[in-house]
């Protein structure tokens, strides 16, 4: 049951975080990984697993919070296009730190535990009750803020208003809550935080972000649940990571992004 719960949470949190990023920066390339937030969550989880200094969720939370603060201060200095470029480079840097941490694992058991977590197969490897409670609290806070700020975020996206730096910081923080609530428990899950929001904007031409919340969350849950069932029951006797399998399943959806005018 917990696995299915996190299929639901991830299918909602990542697409909603992605569409918020796109509206916040008025850029279709925005997603929860484009500013290094996903990489930071993985780095925190790796450090927590290898050192035992804290739980998975707390490690992810601390590293992602630091990354969010760095990205916010960068937003005060650069434009949106340069911010996305910075985010990609910064994410690569953080990912490299994660690789160093993992490759220096004290023993093979910890290394295996991390890679099983990183496969994002909802096996909840090394997850404690405290992790689950904390992640649910983060998810609730992030989702509530997304709904409360939807009207102003839509007006910002359409150019009617310009959000203050303080509001942008708050929104970034709550997007980080959504990312951490999923990634810290399940591992990194690609495509649905970038591809699904863009598909939603192709399907629905409305600028109202609330509609895209609904469409993106529905598509994210459906795609993730389909991938989860394939991984569990149609795996041909081999271990199929969720992220890799989703990329294969989602290929036709990706083609739609490129062939639609």
C-alpha positions as CSV (number, residue, x, y, z in Angstrom):
1,X,0.0,0.0,0.0
2,X,2.8,2.4,0.8
3,X,4.3,1.8,-2.7
4,X,1.0,2.8,-4.3
5,X,0.7,5.8,-2.0
6,X,4.1,7.1,-3.3
7,X,3.2,6.3,-6.9
8,X,0.2,8.7,-6.3
9,X,2.3,11.3,-4.5
10,X,5.1,11.3,-7.1
11,X,2.6,11.4,-9.9
12,X,1.1,14.5,-8.4
13,X,4.1,16.3,-6.8
14,X,6.6,16.2,-9.7
15,X,4.3,17.4,-12.6
16,X,2.8,20.1,-10.4
17,X,6.3,21.2,-9.4
18,X,7.2,21.2,-13.0
19,X,4.3,23.3,-14.2
20,X,5.0,25.8,-11.4
21,X,8.6,26.2,-12.5
22,X,7.4,26.8,-16.1
23,X,5.0,29.5,-15.0
24,X,7.4,31.0,-12.5
25,X,10.1,31.5,-15.1
26,X,7.8,31.7,-18.1
27,X,9.9,29.1,-19.8
28,X,8.8,25.7,-21.1
29,X,12.1,24.2,-20.2
30,X,11.5,24.7,-16.5
31,X,11.1,21.6,-14.3
32,X,12.0,20.5,-10.9
33,X,15.4,19.1,-12.1
34,X,16.4,22.1,-14.2
35,X,17.7,24.1,-11.2
36,X,19.5,21.2,-9.6
37,X,16.8,20.5,-7.0
38,X,16.5,16.8,-7.9
39,X,20.3,16.3,-8.0
40,X,20.5,18.0,-4.5
41,X,17.8,15.6,-3.2
42,X,19.9,12.7,-4.5
43,X,23.1,14.1,-3.0
44,X,21.4,14.4,0.4
45,X,20.0,10.9,0.3
46,X,23.5,9.6,-0.8
47,X,25.2,11.4,2.1
48,X,22.6,10.1,4.6
49,X,22.9,6.5,3.3
50,X,26.7,6.4,3.3
51,X,27.3,8.2,6.6
52,X,24.2,7.5,8.6
53,X,24.2,11.1,9.9
54,X,20.5,11.5,9.4
55,X,17.5,9.9,7.7
56,X,17.0,9.8,3.9
57,X,14.3,12.5,3.9
58,X,16.2,14.9,6.2
59,X,19.4,14.5,4.2
60,X,17.4,15.3,1.0
61,X,15.6,18.2,2.6
62,X,18.8,19.9,3.9
63,X,20.7,19.6,0.6
64,X,17.7,20.7,-1.5
65,X,17.1,23.7,0.8
66,X,20.7,24.8,0.3
67,X,20.3,24.4,-3.5
68,X,17.1,26.4,-3.4
69,X,18.7,29.2,-1.5
70,X,21.6,29.3,-4.0
71,X,19.2,29.4,-7.0
72,X,17.1,32.1,-5.4
73,X,20.1,34.4,-5.0
74,X,21.1,33.7,-8.6
75,X,17.6,34.8,-9.7
76,X,18.4,38.2,-8.3
77,X,21.3,38.6,-10.7
78,X,20.5,36.9,-14.0
79,X,17.6,36.6,-16.4
80,X,15.4,33.5,-16.9
81,X,17.3,32.1,-19.8
82,X,20.6,32.3,-18.0
83,X,19.0,31.0,-14.9
84,X,18.0,27.8,-16.7
85,X,21.5,27.4,-18.0
86,X,23.0,28.0,-14.6
87,X,20.6,25.5,-13.1
88,X,21.6,22.8,-15.6
89,X,25.3,23.4,-14.9
90,X,24.7,23.6,-11.1
91,X,22.8,20.4,-11.2
92,X,25.7,18.7,-13.0
93,X,28.0,20.0,-10.3
94,X,25.8,18.6,-7.6
95,X,25.4,15.3,-9.4
96,X,29.2,15.0,-9.6
97,X,29.4,15.5,-5.8
98,X,26.8,12.8,-5.4
99,X,28.9,10.5,-7.6
100,X,31.9,11.1,-5.4
101,X,30.0,10.3,-2.3
102,X,28.5,7.1,-3.7
103,X,31.8,5.8,-5.2
104,X,33.4,6.1,-1.8
105,X,30.8,4.0,-0.1
106,X,32.1,2.3,3.1
107,X,30.8,-1.1,2.0
108,X,29.0,-2.9,-0.7
109,X,25.7,-3.2,1.3
110,X,25.4,0.6,1.5
111,X,26.2,1.0,-2.1
112,X,23.5,-1.6,-3.0
113,X,21.0,0.1,-0.8
114,X,21.6,3.5,-2.5
115,X,21.4,2.1,-6.0
116,X,18.2,0.2,-5.2
117,X,16.8,3.5,-3.8
118,X,18.0,5.4,-6.9
119,X,16.3,2.9,-9.2
120,X,13.0,4.6,-8.1
121,X,11.0,1.3,-7.9
122,X,9.0,2.3,-4.9
123,X,10.6,-0.4,-2.8
124,X,11.1,2.1,0.1
125,X,14.7,0.9,0.8
126,X,15.9,2.2,4.1
127,X,12.8,4.4,4.6
128,X,11.7,4.9,8.2
129,X,8.4,5.9,9.7
130,X,9.8,9.3,10.4
131,X,10.8,9.7,6.7
132,X,7.2,8.9,5.6
133,X,5.7,11.3,8.1
134,X,8.1,14.1,7.1
135,X,7.6,13.6,3.4
136,X,3.8,13.6,3.7
137,X,4.0,16.9,5.6
138,X,6.2,18.4,2.9
139,X,3.8,17.2,0.2
140,X,0.8,18.7,2.0
141,X,2.6,22.0,2.5
142,X,3.8,22.2,-1.1
143,X,0.4,21.2,-2.6
144,X,-1.5,23.7,-0.4
145,X,0.9,26.5,-1.5
146,X,0.5,25.6,-5.1
147,X,-3.3,25.9,-4.9
148,X,-3.2,29.1,-2.8
149,X,-0.8,30.8,-5.2
150,X,-2.4,29.6,-8.4
151,X,-4.2,32.8,-9.3
152,X,-1.2,35.1,-8.9
153,X,1.1,32.6,-10.6
154,X,-1.3,32.5,-13.7
155,X,-1.4,36.3,-13.8
156,X,2.4,36.4,-13.5
157,X,2.8,33.9,-16.4
158,X,0.5,36.0,-18.6
159,X,2.5,39.2,-17.8
160,X,-0.3,40.9,-16.0
161,X,1.8,41.2,-12.8
162,X,5.4,40.6,-11.8
163,X,5.9,38.6,-8.7
164,X,8.1,40.0,-6.0
165,X,11.4,38.3,-5.2
166,X,10.0,37.4,-1.8
167,X,7.0,35.6,-3.5
168,X,9.4,33.8,-5.9
169,X,11.5,32.6,-3.0
170,X,8.4,31.3,-1.2
171,X,7.2,29.5,-4.4
172,X,10.7,28.0,-4.9
173,X,10.7,26.8,-1.4
174,X,7.3,25.1,-1.8
175,X,8.3,23.5,-5.1
176,X,11.3,22.2,-3.2
177,X,8.9,20.7,-0.7
178,X,7.1,18.8,-3.5
179,X,10.4,17.6,-5.0
180,X,11.7,16.4,-1.7
181,X,8.5,14.6,-0.6
182,X,8.9,12.3,-3.7
183,X,12.6,12.0,-4.5
184,X,13.7,11.5,-0.9
185,X,11.5,8.4,-0.6
186,X,11.4,7.0,-4.1
187,X,14.6,8.2,-5.8
188,X,14.8,10.4,-9.0
189,X,12.0,10.0,-11.5
190,X,12.5,11.6,-14.9
191,X,10.2,12.8,-17.7
192,X,7.0,13.5,-15.8
193,X,8.2,16.8,-14.3
194,X,9.1,18.2,-17.7
195,X,7.3,16.2,-20.4
196,X,3.9,15.9,-18.7
197,X,3.5,19.7,-18.0
198,X,4.4,20.4,-21.6
199,X,1.9,17.8,-22.8
200,X,-0.7,19.4,-20.6
201,X,-0.1,22.8,-22.3
202,X,-0.5,21.1,-25.7
203,X,-3.8,19.5,-24.7
204,X,-5.2,22.5,-22.9
205,X,-4.6,26.0,-24.3
206,X,-5.9,27.7,-21.2
207,X,-3.4,29.7,-19.2
208,X,-5.2,28.9,-15.9
209,X,-2.6,26.9,-14.0
210,X,-5.2,25.2,-12.0
211,X,-6.4,23.3,-15.1
212,X,-2.8,22.3,-15.7
213,X,-2.5,21.1,-12.1
214,X,-5.4,18.8,-12.7
215,X,-4.3,17.6,-16.2
216,X,-0.7,17.2,-15.3
217,X,-1.4,15.4,-12.0
218,X,-3.8,13.0,-13.7
219,X,-1.4,12.2,-16.5
220,X,1.5,11.9,-14.1
221,X,-0.3,9.4,-11.9
222,X,-1.5,7.4,-14.9
223,X,1.9,7.2,-16.5
224,X,3.7,6.4,-13.3
225,X,1.1,3.7,-12.3
226,X,1.3,2.1,-15.8
227,X,5.1,2.1,-15.5
228,X,4.9,0.6,-12.0
229,X,2.7,-2.2,-13.1
230,X,5.0,-3.0,-16.0
231,X,8.0,-3.1,-13.8
232,X,6.2,-5.3,-11.2
233,X,4.4,-7.7,-13.5
234,X,5.7,-7.5,-17.1
235,X,9.4,-7.4,-16.4
236,X,10.5,-10.4,-18.5
237,X,12.4,-11.7,-15.5
238,X,14.9,-8.8,-15.3
239,X,15.1,-5.8,-13.0
240,X,13.6,-2.7,-14.7
241,X,14.2,0.6,-13.0
242,X,11.1,2.9,-13.0
243,X,12.9,5.9,-14.6
244,X,14.4,3.9,-17.5
245,X,11.2,2.0,-18.2
246,X,9.1,5.2,-18.1
247,X,11.4,6.8,-20.7
248,X,10.7,3.9,-23.0
249,X,7.0,3.9,-22.4
250,X,6.8,7.7,-22.8
251,X,8.7,7.8,-26.1
252,X,5.4,8.2,-28.1
253,X,4.4,11.1,-25.8
254,X,7.8,12.7,-26.3
255,X,7.3,12.5,-30.1
256,X,4.0,14.5,-29.7
257,X,6.0,17.3,-28.1
258,X,8.2,17.7,-31.2
259,X,5.8,17.1,-34.0
260,X,2.9,19.3,-32.8
261,X,3.0,22.8,-34.1
